Amino acid sequence: MTANQGDVTPLKWSRATKVIARRVAGETVLVPLEARASDPEFKGARLYVLNETGEFLWSLLERPCSVSDLARNLTLEFAAADDTARADVERFLVALREIGAVREATGHHGE
Amino acid sequence: MTRVAPIAGVAITHELAGPIQLEQRDAVEWSGTEATEPPLLIRHEVGDTRSTGMQPVLTVPPWCTFYVDHAGEPAAIFHGVLGEVERLLTTVIAGSVYRVRYAGAPREPVIPLQSELTAYSFGLAARGTGLIAHACAFVTPSGDGVLCPGVSGTGKTTLARLLGAAAPAVTLLTDDRAIVTLDADAVRVWGSPWPGAAGIAGAASASLTTVVFIRHGAAFQRRLVSAREAFRRIVNTLSMPLWQPARCGQALEIVDAIVSRTRLIELTYPPTEAGARWVASEVDNRVAAGVQ
């Protein structure tokens, strides 16, 4: 999957409303419920397990965040290089947007 | 009116209207459990089976399509394959009453397996008390419940048949669909009246202590499985209620209980009676007596 910088950087992002997240076996599991209806190949559960950085970014997305917000926090938490953190954040957001787990935050959320 | 003896504590009544009759000849011998939960009612009638106003959420070609209705409750259309009449299963009262509409009067008594199993699954999810697992399950002589989940072709029916022949001390619950329930105290595994090819429908239950991921192989091998791996392997064998976030959340909590509170192992064995005896011995040492 390739990050599309133009798609994600100017916006603030937050968790989609139709996604559930639960801790299972010590991991965060996402079940997006919006993307499936438009997926003709959908035949079973689509569950997504977040890795450590994914869990961290997901926790931040409880409130609307920009790519810069997320990348800055990722850099602080994991001592990642700025450009690496930003690329990771963009990849993460693109992936989560594709599965319907994040959405553009609307203005009243503080954009 | 046809009554099904309680399944994991839940009795089912099929209420039949008009010309609809249920097939009795091939009915599974099901003695039922004690009735400990509120019953489930399934009304059968001829009527409109169109999905107007409902949103499709899952297609399982060619058999059925799942929907959510305007209230967010699940529904399903069972397509008219193999000469059957198309049927629409809808929720009347979540967790209690479901309705099956037939597009026309069936010419023969109908086998209610699909609608009964699906309505039960919807009801279980609405109550948030359990899940149906695609699994072979049995109880050891010590009273421990064992769940062997797997998709079709994993070897569930073969294992059940072999255990029946070679390990008579175990109590077989099912060769295809087990029910796993969670209450405050424990995870419990139950048999069901919906067996696979081996026809095993044991109306018993036990505290679930072990989950075994089965594999056929030439050698006997035992491997501990982490909770994380177990979650990934078991989740696609469970009836997850993907139509409603809250119910899916409850289901994931049950899955977490399964993989967090039970012993998780993978057993590789030849699909022979010796292999089945070894499986039985691996989950309960009391069965090991007499195993070569």
mmCIF file of C-alpha atoms in Angstrom:
data_model
loop_
_atom_site.group_PDB
_atom_site.id
_atom_site.type_symbol
_atom_site.label_atom_id
_atom_site.label_comp_id
_atom_site.label_asym_id
_atom_site.label_seq_id
_atom_site.Cartn_x
_atom_site.Cartn_y
_atom_site.Cartn_z
ATOM 1 C CA MET A 1 0.000 0.000 0.000
ATOM 2 C CA THR A 2 1.370 3.386 -0.932
ATOM 3 C CA ALA A 3 0.658 6.453 1.126
ATOM 4 C CA ASN A 4 -1.031 9.182 -0.779
ATOM 5 C CA GLN A 5 0.313 12.253 0.924
ATOM 6 C CA GLY A 6 -2.043 14.636 -0.807
ATOM 7 C CA ASP A 7 -5.005 12.702 0.488
ATOM 8 C CA VAL A 8 -4.199 12.690 4.156
ATOM 9 C CA THR A 9 -1.916 15.547 5.150
ATOM 10 C CA PRO A 10 -4.179 18.620 5.019
ATOM 11 C CA LEU A 11 -6.867 17.098 7.197
ATOM 12 C CA LYS A 12 -7.579 16.185 10.727
ATOM 13 C CA TRP A 13 -8.573 12.603 11.309
ATOM 14 C CA SER A 14 -10.541 10.781 13.924
ATOM 15 C CA ARG A 15 -11.993 7.353 14.515
ATOM 16 C CA ALA A 16 -14.994 6.447 12.375
ATOM 17 C CA THR A 17 -18.219 5.998 14.285
ATOM 18 C CA LYS A 18 -18.946 2.577 12.832
ATOM 19 C CA VAL A 19 -15.854 0.844 14.064
ATOM 20 C CA ILE A 20 -15.417 -1.097 17.236
ATOM 21 C CA ALA A 21 -12.174 -1.659 19.054
ATOM 22 C CA ARG A 22 -11.614 -4.283 21.722
ATOM 23 C CA ARG A 23 -8.648 -5.703 23.573
ATOM 24 C CA VAL A 24 -8.371 -9.382 22.735
ATOM 25 C CA ALA A 25 -5.441 -11.495 23.877
ATOM 26 C CA GLY A 26 -3.590 -8.331 24.818
ATOM 27 C CA GLU A 27 -3.987 -6.713 21.403
ATOM 28 C CA THR A 28 -6.270 -4.055 19.995
ATOM 29 C CA VAL A 29 -8.665 -5.483 17.429
ATOM 30 C CA LEU A 30 -10.615 -3.246 15.064
ATOM 31 C CA VAL A 31 -13.849 -4.272 13.376
ATOM 32 C CA PRO A 32 -14.863 -1.633 10.829
ATOM 33 C CA LEU A 33 -18.508 -2.021 9.957
ATOM 34 C CA GLU A 34 -18.920 0.500 7.180
ATOM 35 C CA ALA A 35 -16.657 -0.745 4.414
ATOM 36 C CA ARG A 36 -18.125 -4.215 4.142
ATOM 37 C CA ALA A 37 -21.384 -3.340 2.390
ATOM 38 C CA SER A 38 -19.540 -2.045 -0.642
ATOM 39 C CA ASP A 39 -17.189 -5.008 -0.798
ATOM 40 C CA PRO A 40 -18.670 -7.697 -3.070
ATOM 41 C CA GLU A 41 -15.956 -10.118 -2.040
ATOM 42 C CA PHE A 42 -16.767 -9.842 1.626
ATOM 43 C CA LYS A 43 -17.539 -13.304 2.948
ATOM 44 C CA GLY A 44 -16.475 -13.295 6.558
ATOM 45 C CA ALA A 45 -15.171 -11.403 9.506
ATOM 46 C CA ARG A 46 -12.677 -8.704 8.691
ATOM 47 C CA LEU A 47 -10.831 -8.013 11.863
ATOM 48 C CA TYR A 48 -7.681 -5.937 12.023
ATOM 49 C CA VAL A 49 -5.103 -6.293 14.754
ATOM 50 C CA LEU A 50 -2.981 -3.230 15.471
ATOM 51 C CA ASN A 51 0.717 -3.416 16.173
ATOM 52 C CA GLU A 52 2.333 -1.378 18.932
ATOM 53 C CA THR A 53 2.644 1.832 16.964
ATOM 54 C CA GLY A 54 -0.816 1.298 15.517
ATOM 55 C CA GLU A 55 -2.248 0.998 19.011
ATOM 56 C CA PHE A 56 -0.501 4.210 20.014
ATOM 57 C CA LEU A 57 -1.804 6.125 17.000
ATOM 58 C CA TRP A 58 -5.288 4.676 17.500
ATOM 59 C CA SER A 59 -5.292 5.936 21.086
ATOM 60 C CA LEU A 60 -4.448 9.436 19.849
ATOM 61 C CA LEU A 61 -7.243 9.318 17.275
ATOM 62 C CA GLU A 62 -9.809 9.389 20.039
ATOM 63 C CA ARG A 63 -9.617 13.138 19.370
ATOM 64 C CA PRO A 64 -9.155 14.678 15.919
ATOM 65 C CA CYS A 65 -5.495 14.752 14.933
ATOM 66 C CA SER A 66 -3.561 15.909 11.908
ATOM 67 C CA VAL A 67 -0.731 13.938 10.364
ATOM 68 C CA SER A 68 1.661 16.382 11.981
ATOM 69 C CA ASP A 69 0.075 15.852 15.418
ATOM 70 C CA LEU A 70 0.351 12.113 15.088
ATOM 71 C CA ALA A 71 3.880 12.148 13.673
ATOM 72 C CA ARG A 72 5.108 14.462 16.429
ATOM 73 C CA ASN A 73 3.694 12.192 19.125
ATOM 74 C CA LEU A 74 5.086 9.117 17.408
ATOM 75 C CA THR A 75 8.525 10.718 17.319
ATOM 76 C CA LEU A 76 8.346 11.529 21.017
ATOM 77 C CA GLU A 77 7.021 8.129 22.068
ATOM 78 C CA PHE A 78 9.181 5.881 19.927
ATOM 79 C CA ALA A 79 12.203 8.115 19.271
ATOM 80 C CA ALA A 80 11.591 7.751 15.544
ATOM 81 C CA ALA A 81 13.113 10.076 12.954
ATOM 82 C CA ASP A 82 10.725 12.819 11.861
ATOM 83 C CA ASP A 83 10.448 11.745 8.235
ATOM 84 C CA THR A 84 10.050 8.069 9.153
ATOM 85 C CA ALA A 85 7.338 8.879 11.673
ATOM 86 C CA ARG A 86 5.450 10.991 9.184
ATOM 87 C CA ALA A 87 5.622 8.291 6.506
ATOM 88 C CA ASP A 88 4.429 5.696 9.033
ATOM 89 C CA VAL A 89 1.521 7.883 10.066
ATOM 90 C CA GLU A 90 0.498 8.472 6.472
ATOM 91 C CA ARG A 91 0.611 4.761 5.690
ATOM 92 C CA PHE A 92 -1.415 4.027 8.819
ATOM 93 C CA LEU A 93 -4.082 6.600 7.962
ATOM 94 C CA VAL A 94 -4.369 5.477 4.359
ATOM 95 C CA ALA A 95 -4.779 1.876 5.498
ATOM 96 C CA LEU A 96 -7.369 2.751 8.124
ATOM 97 C CA ARG A 97 -9.260 4.968 5.743
ATOM 98 C CA GLU A 98 -9.456 2.119 3.237
ATOM 99 C CA ILE A 99 -11.068 -0.172 5.781
ATOM 100 C CA GLY A 100 -13.417 2.527 7.034
ATOM 101 C CA ALA A 101 -11.865 2.875 10.474
ATOM 102 C CA VAL A 102 -10.980 6.597 10.314
ATOM 103 C CA ARG A 103 -12.693 9.599 8.813
ATOM 104 C CA GLU A 104 -12.037 13.263 8.235
ATOM 105 C CA ALA A 105 -12.794 15.178 11.396
ATOM 106 C CA THR A 106 -15.465 17.829 10.980
ATOM 107 C CA GLY A 107 -14.865 21.451 11.891
ATOM 108 C CA HIS A 108 -16.617 21.449 15.240
ATOM 109 C CA HIS A 109 -14.112 18.903 16.494
ATOM 110 C CA GLY A 110 -11.595 21.683 16.663
ATOM 111 C CA GLU A 111 -10.101 21.823 13.232
ATOM 112 C CA MET B 1 -46.243 -25.953 16.568
ATOM 113 C CA THR B 2 -42.963 -27.847 16.826
ATOM 114 C CA ARG B 3 -40.764 -27.670 19.863
ATOM 115 C CA VAL B 4 -37.038 -28.237 19.986
ATOM 116 C CA ALA B 5 -35.637 -29.353 23.325
ATOM 117 C CA PRO B 6 -33.399 -26.687 24.883
ATOM 118 C CA ILE B 7 -30.113 -25.916 23.177
ATOM 119 C CA ALA B 8 -27.557 -24.592 25.665
ATOM 120 C CA GLY B 9 -30.513 -23.824 27.902
ATOM 121 C CA VAL B 10 -32.658 -22.156 25.216
ATOM 122 C CA ALA B 11 -35.792 -23.976 24.040
ATOM 123 C CA ILE B 12 -36.990 -23.242 20.493
ATOM 124 C CA THR B 13 -40.591 -23.267 19.341
ATOM 125 C CA HIS B 14 -41.407 -23.263 15.629
ATOM 126 C CA GLU B 15 -44.848 -21.712 15.103
ATOM 127 C CA LEU B 16 -46.224 -22.778 11.738
ATOM 128 C CA ALA B 17 -48.841 -20.900 9.724
ATOM 129 C CA GLY B 18 -50.794 -22.041 6.685
ATOM 130 C CA PRO B 19 -49.413 -24.885 4.618
ATOM 131 C CA ILE B 20 -45.916 -24.937 6.100
ATOM 132 C CA GLN B 21 -44.751 -28.152 7.690
ATOM 133 C CA LEU B 22 -41.354 -29.052 9.056
ATOM 134 C CA GLU B 23 -39.522 -32.155 7.917
ATOM 135 C CA GLN B 24 -39.379 -34.661 10.755
ATOM 136 C CA ARG B 25 -37.964 -37.772 9.087
ATOM 137 C CA ASP B 26 -34.347 -36.675 9.081
ATOM 138 C CA ALA B 27 -34.523 -34.884 12.400
ATOM 139 C CA VAL B 28 -31.493 -35.364 14.599
ATOM 140 C CA GLU B 29 -32.029 -37.194 17.841
ATOM 141 C CA TRP B 30 -31.658 -34.358 20.315
ATOM 142 C CA SER B 31 -32.569 -34.900 23.939
ATOM 143 C CA GLY B 32 -31.927 -31.288 24.924
ATOM 144 C CA THR B 33 -30.395 -29.598 27.913
ATOM 145 C CA GLU B 34 -32.099 -28.200 30.955
ATOM 146 C CA ALA B 35 -34.090 -25.053 30.116
ATOM 147 C CA THR B 36 -32.240 -22.312 31.929
ATOM 148 C CA GLU B 37 -32.695 -19.352 29.572
ATOM 149 C CA PRO B 38 -35.724 -17.601 28.052
ATOM 150 C CA PRO B 39 -37.083 -19.503 25.037
ATOM 151 C CA LEU B 40 -36.809 -18.554 21.391
ATOM 152 C CA LEU B 41 -39.823 -18.430 19.056
ATOM 153 C CA ILE B 42 -39.526 -18.802 15.270
ATOM 154 C CA ARG B 43 -42.678 -18.012 13.279
ATOM 155 C CA HIS B 44 -42.981 -19.529 9.812
ATOM 156 C CA GLU B 45 -45.393 -18.033 7.290
ATOM 157 C CA VAL B 46 -45.847 -17.453 3.571
ATOM 158 C CA GLY B 47 -45.370 -13.820 2.571
ATOM 159 C CA ASP B 48 -43.226 -11.102 1.076
ATOM 160 C CA THR B 49 -39.551 -12.015 1.050
ATOM 161 C CA ARG B 50 -38.221 -8.853 -0.522
ATOM 162 C CA SER B 51 -35.412 -7.094 1.318
ATOM 163 C CA THR B 52 -36.847 -3.620 0.770
ATOM 164 C CA GLY B 53 -35.354 -1.094 3.167
ATOM 165 C CA MET B 54 -32.657 -3.430 4.407
ATOM 166 C CA GLN B 55 -28.937 -3.041 3.880
ATOM 167 C CA PRO B 56 -26.908 -6.039 2.678
ATOM 168 C CA VAL B 57 -23.929 -6.771 4.888
ATOM 169 C CA LEU B 58 -22.689 -10.206 3.976
ATOM 170 C CA THR B 59 -23.182 -12.547 1.036
ATOM 171 C CA VAL B 60 -22.505 -16.255 1.277
ATOM 172 C CA PRO B 61 -23.043 -17.419 -2.303
ATOM 173 C CA PRO B 62 -25.060 -19.241 -3.362
ATOM 174 C CA TRP B 63 -26.854 -19.899 -0.106
ATOM 175 C CA CYS B 64 -27.804 -16.658 1.577
ATOM 176 C CA THR B 65 -27.372 -12.942 2.048
ATOM 177 C CA PHE B 66 -27.351 -11.238 5.431
ATOM 178 C CA TYR B 67 -28.891 -7.818 5.991
ATOM 179 C CA VAL B 68 -29.534 -5.299 8.704
ATOM 180 C CA ASP B 69 -33.016 -3.833 8.873
ATOM 181 C CA HIS B 70 -33.975 -0.218 9.588
ATOM 182 C CA ALA B 71 -33.636 -0.868 13.321
ATOM 183 C CA GLY B 72 -30.163 -2.324 12.943
ATOM 184 C CA GLU B 73 -31.362 -5.852 13.605
ATOM 185 C CA PRO B 74 -30.114 -8.752 11.513
ATOM 186 C CA ALA B 75 -32.022 -10.493 8.747
ATOM 187 C CA ALA B 76 -31.158 -13.095 6.152
ATOM 188 C CA ILE B 77 -32.471 -14.262 2.819
ATOM 189 C CA PHE B 78 -31.940 -17.934 2.078
ATOM 190 C CA HIS B 79 -31.935 -18.169 -1.681
ATOM 191 C CA GLY B 80 -33.996 -20.762 -3.457
ATOM 192 C CA VAL B 81 -31.202 -23.146 -4.330
ATOM 193 C CA LEU B 82 -31.691 -26.902 -4.721
ATOM 194 C CA GLY B 83 -35.369 -26.356 -5.437
ATOM 195 C CA GLU B 84 -36.164 -24.737 -2.111
ATOM 196 C CA VAL B 85 -38.498 -21.790 -1.776
ATOM 197 C CA GLU B 86 -36.740 -18.485 -1.037
ATOM 198 C CA ARG B 87 -37.069 -17.527 2.642
ATOM 199 C CA LEU B 88 -36.587 -14.270 4.519
ATOM 200 C CA LEU B 89 -35.608 -14.475 8.190
ATOM 201 C CA THR B 90 -36.203 -11.279 10.141
ATOM 202 C CA THR B 91 -35.991 -10.146 13.723
ATOM 203 C CA VAL B 92 -39.332 -9.506 15.441
ATOM 204 C CA ILE B 93 -38.073 -9.129 19.005
ATOM 205 C CA ALA B 94 -34.299 -9.267 19.281
ATOM 206 C CA GLY B 95 -33.195 -12.291 21.225
ATOM 207 C CA SER B 96 -36.730 -13.722 21.513
ATOM 208 C CA VAL B 97 -38.846 -13.834 18.365
ATOM 209 C CA TYR B 98 -37.831 -14.314 14.732
ATOM 210 C CA ARG B 99 -39.948 -14.753 11.593
ATOM 211 C CA VAL B 100 -39.310 -16.833 8.490
ATOM 212 C CA ARG B 101 -41.299 -15.808 5.423
ATOM 213 C CA TYR B 102 -41.541 -18.167 2.469
ATOM 214 C CA ALA B 103 -41.906 -16.713 -1.031
ATOM 215 C CA GLY B 104 -44.532 -19.358 -1.770
ATOM 216 C CA ALA B 105 -46.104 -22.370 -0.182
ATOM 217 C CA PRO B 106 -43.444 -25.095 0.051
ATOM 218 C CA ARG B 107 -44.517 -28.222 -1.819
ATOM 219 C CA GLU B 108 -42.866 -30.465 0.756
ATOM 220 C CA PRO B 109 -42.156 -30.245 4.471
ATOM 221 C CA VAL B 110 -39.166 -27.947 4.962
ATOM 222 C CA ILE B 111 -35.945 -28.710 6.766
ATOM 223 C CA PRO B 112 -35.580 -25.850 9.262
ATOM 224 C CA LEU B 113 -31.823 -26.232 9.767
ATOM 225 C CA GLN B 114 -30.757 -22.962 8.126
ATOM 226 C CA SER B 115 -33.448 -20.794 9.643
ATOM 227 C CA GLU B 116 -33.236 -22.411 13.070
ATOM 228 C CA LEU B 117 -29.459 -22.198 13.244
ATOM 229 C CA THR B 118 -29.412 -18.625 11.990
ATOM 230 C CA ALA B 119 -32.226 -17.467 14.285
ATOM 231 C CA TYR B 120 -30.484 -19.118 17.214
ATOM 232 C CA SER B 121 -27.243 -17.387 16.248
ATOM 233 C CA PHE B 122 -29.037 -14.013 15.998
ATOM 234 C CA GLY B 123 -30.675 -14.641 19.348
ATOM 235 C CA LEU B 124 -27.468 -15.633 21.061
ATOM 236 C CA ALA B 125 -25.778 -12.478 19.766
ATOM 237 C CA ALA B 126 -28.687 -10.272 20.867
ATOM 238 C CA ARG B 127 -28.477 -11.748 24.348
ATOM 239 C CA GLY B 128 -24.697 -11.383 24.338
ATOM 240 C CA THR B 129 -24.314 -14.728 26.025
ATOM 241 C CA GLY B 130 -22.411 -16.857 23.557
ATOM 242 C CA LEU B 131 -21.264 -17.826 20.100
ATOM 243 C CA ILE B 132 -21.642 -20.775 17.781
ATOM 244 C CA ALA B 133 -18.290 -22.312 16.921
ATOM 245 C CA HIS B 134 -17.549 -24.378 13.841
ATOM 246 C CA ALA B 135 -15.878 -27.078 15.876
ATOM 247 C CA CYS B 136 -15.712 -30.616 17.112
ATOM 248 C CA ALA B 137 -16.181 -30.707 20.873
ATOM 249 C CA PHE B 138 -16.078 -33.315 23.582
ATOM 250 C CA VAL B 139 -15.841 -33.801 27.329
ATOM 251 C CA THR B 140 -13.015 -35.750 28.925
ATOM 252 C CA PRO B 141 -13.646 -38.348 31.626
ATOM 253 C CA SER B 142 -12.472 -35.712 34.102
ATOM 254 C CA GLY B 143 -15.304 -33.465 32.994
ATOM 255 C CA ASP B 144 -13.173 -30.992 31.081
ATOM 256 C CA GLY B 145 -14.632 -29.466 27.945
ATOM 257 C CA VAL B 146 -12.483 -29.532 24.813
ATOM 258 C CA LEU B 147 -13.110 -27.451 21.703
ATOM 259 C CA CYS B 148 -11.433 -28.277 18.383
ATOM 260 C CA PRO B 149 -12.317 -25.378 16.069
ATOM 261 C CA GLY B 150 -11.657 -25.433 12.366
ATOM 262 C CA VAL B 151 -13.033 -24.563 8.987
ATOM 263 C CA SER B 152 -14.405 -27.243 6.688
ATOM 264 C CA GLY B 153 -11.809 -29.868 5.851
ATOM 265 C CA THR B 154 -9.792 -29.457 9.026
ATOM 266 C CA GLY B 155 -10.680 -32.930 10.292
ATOM 267 C CA LYS B 156 -13.396 -32.244 12.865
ATOM 268 C CA THR B 157 -15.758 -34.974 11.703
ATOM 269 C CA THR B 158 -12.900 -37.431 11.255
ATOM 270 C CA LEU B 159 -11.694 -36.768 14.786
ATOM 271 C CA ALA B 160 -15.184 -37.152 16.221
ATOM 272 C CA ARG B 161 -15.687 -40.469 14.448
ATOM 273 C CA LEU B 162 -12.283 -41.752 15.529
ATOM 274 C CA LEU B 163 -12.808 -40.651 19.131
ATOM 275 C CA GLY B 164 -16.144 -42.432 19.115
ATOM 276 C CA ALA B 165 -14.448 -45.623 17.982
ATOM 277 C CA ALA B 166 -11.198 -45.470 19.915
ATOM 278 C CA ALA B 167 -11.785 -43.373 23.030
ATOM 279 C CA PRO B 168 -15.164 -44.409 24.432
ATOM 280 C CA ALA B 169 -14.485 -42.688 27.745
ATOM 281 C CA VAL B 170 -14.900 -39.262 26.195
ATOM 282 C CA THR B 171 -18.366 -37.789 25.770
ATOM 283 C CA LEU B 172 -18.802 -36.400 22.278
ATOM 284 C CA LEU B 173 -20.763 -33.149 22.026
ATOM 285 C CA THR B 174 -20.659 -32.369 18.321
ATOM 286 C CA ASP B 175 -18.658 -32.974 15.172
ATOM 287 C CA ASP B 176 -19.497 -29.636 13.575
ATOM 288 C CA ARG B 177 -21.153 -26.910 15.645
ATOM 289 C CA ALA B 178 -20.544 -26.259 19.304
ATOM 290 C CA ILE B 179 -21.985 -23.472 21.395
ATOM 291 C CA VAL B 180 -19.660 -21.523 23.651
ATOM 292 C CA THR B 181 -21.234 -19.449 26.383
ATOM 293 C CA LEU B 182 -19.750 -17.033 28.867
ATOM 294 C CA ASP B 183 -21.132 -16.042 32.212
ATOM 295 C CA ALA B 184 -19.476 -14.311 35.095
ATOM 296 C CA ASP B 185 -17.842 -17.499 36.251
ATOM 297 C CA ALA B 186 -16.763 -19.534 33.290
ATOM 298 C CA VAL B 187 -16.574 -20.305 29.623
ATOM 299 C CA ARG B 188 -18.755 -23.308 28.825
ATOM 300 C CA VAL B 189 -18.958 -25.544 25.759
ATOM 301 C CA TRP B 190 -22.193 -27.249 24.687
ATOM 302 C CA GLY B 191 -23.267 -29.690 22.022
ATOM 303 C CA SER B 192 -25.929 -28.745 19.493
ATOM 304 C CA PRO B 193 -28.599 -30.411 17.342
ATOM 305 C CA TRP B 194 -26.761 -29.264 14.205
ATOM 306 C CA PRO B 195 -24.158 -31.977 13.564
ATOM 307 C CA GLY B 196 -21.865 -32.598 10.646
ATOM 308 C CA ALA B 197 -21.535 -35.782 8.625
ATOM 309 C CA ALA B 198 -20.833 -37.869 11.721
ATOM 310 C CA GLY B 199 -24.267 -36.976 13.098
ATOM 311 C CA ILE B 200 -23.049 -36.313 16.635
ATOM 312 C CA ALA B 201 -25.468 -34.203 18.665
ATOM 313 C CA GLY B 202 -24.668 -34.589 22.351
ATOM 314 C CA ALA B 203 -26.940 -32.648 24.684
ATOM 315 C CA ALA B 204 -24.327 -32.112 27.354
ATOM 316 C CA SER B 205 -21.939 -29.372 28.372
ATOM 317 C CA ALA B 206 -18.778 -28.767 30.343
ATOM 318 C CA SER B 207 -16.528 -26.000 31.460
ATOM 319 C CA LEU B 208 -14.241 -25.241 28.523
ATOM 320 C CA THR B 209 -10.689 -25.930 29.642
ATOM 321 C CA THR B 210 -8.809 -26.683 26.424
ATOM 322 C CA VAL B 211 -8.871 -25.460 22.845
ATOM 323 C CA VAL B 212 -7.123 -27.803 20.434
ATOM 324 C CA PHE B 213 -6.144 -26.750 16.934
ATOM 325 C CA ILE B 214 -6.024 -30.020 15.040
ATOM 326 C CA ARG B 215 -3.734 -30.919 12.152
ATOM 327 C CA HIS B 216 -3.273 -34.159 10.309
ATOM 328 C CA GLY B 217 0.300 -35.363 9.910
ATOM 329 C CA ALA B 218 2.398 -38.481 10.037
ATOM 330 C CA ALA B 219 4.023 -37.675 13.363
ATOM 331 C CA PHE B 220 2.531 -36.966 16.783
ATOM 332 C CA GLN B 221 3.353 -33.391 17.715
ATOM 333 C CA ARG B 222 2.141 -31.121 20.453
ATOM 334 C CA ARG B 223 2.714 -27.366 20.463
ATOM 335 C CA LEU B 224 1.532 -24.684 22.827
ATOM 336 C CA VAL B 225 -0.304 -21.886 21.058
ATOM 337 C CA SER B 226 -0.205 -18.288 22.218
ATOM 338 C CA ALA B 227 -3.413 -16.406 22.906
ATOM 339 C CA ARG B 228 -2.611 -14.114 20.000
ATOM 340 C CA GLU B 229 -2.203 -16.963 17.558
ATOM 341 C CA ALA B 230 -5.280 -18.687 18.954
ATOM 342 C CA PHE B 231 -7.356 -15.567 18.425
ATOM 343 C CA ARG B 232 -6.325 -15.380 14.787
ATOM 344 C CA ARG B 233 -7.068 -19.059 14.233
ATOM 345 C CA ILE B 234 -10.354 -19.302 16.082
ATOM 346 C CA VAL B 235 -12.115 -16.108 15.110
ATOM 347 C CA ASN B 236 -13.067 -17.192 11.601
ATOM 348 C CA THR B 237 -14.716 -20.309 12.983
ATOM 349 C CA LEU B 238 -17.093 -18.304 15.179
ATOM 350 C CA SER B 239 -20.477 -16.765 14.396
ATOM 351 C CA MET B 240 -19.406 -13.159 14.876
ATOM 352 C CA PRO B 241 -22.350 -10.716 14.778
ATOM 353 C CA LEU B 242 -20.802 -8.264 12.359
ATOM 354 C CA TRP B 243 -24.017 -6.375 11.862
ATOM 355 C CA GLN B 244 -23.944 -4.436 15.137
ATOM 356 C CA PRO B 245 -20.976 -2.822 16.826
ATOM 357 C CA ALA B 246 -22.144 -3.433 20.380
ATOM 358 C CA ARG B 247 -22.878 -7.071 19.734
ATOM 359 C CA CYS B 248 -19.607 -7.553 17.922
ATOM 360 C CA GLY B 249 -17.906 -6.010 20.926
ATOM 361 C CA GLN B 250 -19.592 -8.483 23.246
ATOM 362 C CA ALA B 251 -18.605 -11.322 20.943
ATOM 363 C CA LEU B 252 -14.979 -10.214 21.000
ATOM 364 C CA GLU B 253 -15.129 -10.235 24.796
ATOM 365 C CA ILE B 254 -16.260 -13.856 24.643
ATOM 366 C CA VAL B 255 -13.409 -14.645 22.240
ATOM 367 C CA ASP B 256 -11.004 -12.954 24.625
ATOM 368 C CA ALA B 257 -12.338 -15.116 27.455
ATOM 369 C CA ILE B 258 -11.865 -18.247 25.350
ATOM 370 C CA VAL B 259 -8.251 -17.518 24.461
ATOM 371 C CA SER B 260 -7.359 -16.055 27.860
ATOM 372 C CA ARG B 261 -8.884 -18.614 30.207
ATOM 373 C CA THR B 262 -8.248 -21.919 28.462
ATOM 374 C CA ARG B 263 -5.261 -24.070 27.616
ATOM 375 C CA LEU B 264 -4.385 -23.571 23.958
ATOM 376 C CA ILE B 265 -2.563 -26.294 22.048
ATOM 377 C CA GLU B 266 -2.011 -27.515 18.525
ATOM 378 C CA LEU B 267 -1.970 -31.269 18.060
ATOM 379 C CA THR B 268 -0.645 -32.893 14.904
ATOM 380 C CA TYR B 269 -1.518 -36.580 14.513
ATOM 381 C CA PRO B 270 -2.322 -39.204 11.918
ATOM 382 C CA PRO B 271 -6.074 -39.541 11.274
ATOM 383 C CA THR B 272 -6.239 -43.001 12.776
ATOM 384 C CA GLU B 273 -7.696 -44.523 15.914
ATOM 385 C CA ALA B 274 -4.233 -44.344 17.487
ATOM 386 C CA GLY B 275 -4.152 -40.673 16.592
ATOM 387 C CA ALA B 276 -7.526 -40.079 18.220
ATOM 388 C CA ARG B 277 -6.471 -41.943 21.377
ATOM 389 C CA TRP B 278 -3.386 -39.746 21.524
ATOM 390 C CA VAL B 279 -5.498 -36.594 21.186
ATOM 391 C CA ALA B 280 -7.702 -37.808 24.032
ATOM 392 C CA SER B 281 -4.665 -38.567 26.170
ATOM 393 C CA GLU B 282 -3.149 -35.160 25.499
ATOM 394 C CA VAL B 283 -6.193 -33.364 26.863
ATOM 395 C CA ASP B 284 -6.842 -35.679 29.782
ATOM 396 C CA ASN B 285 -4.238 -37.899 31.335
ATOM 397 C CA ARG B 286 -6.863 -40.264 32.725
ATOM 398 C CA VAL B 287 -7.592 -41.383 29.186
ATOM 399 C CA ALA B 288 -3.951 -42.214 28.659
ATOM 400 C CA ALA B 289 -4.352 -45.558 30.388
ATOM 401 C CA GLY B 290 -4.101 -48.190 27.715
ATOM 402 C CA VAL B 291 -2.728 -45.860 25.067
ATOM 403 C CA GLN B 292 0.238 -47.369 23.279
#
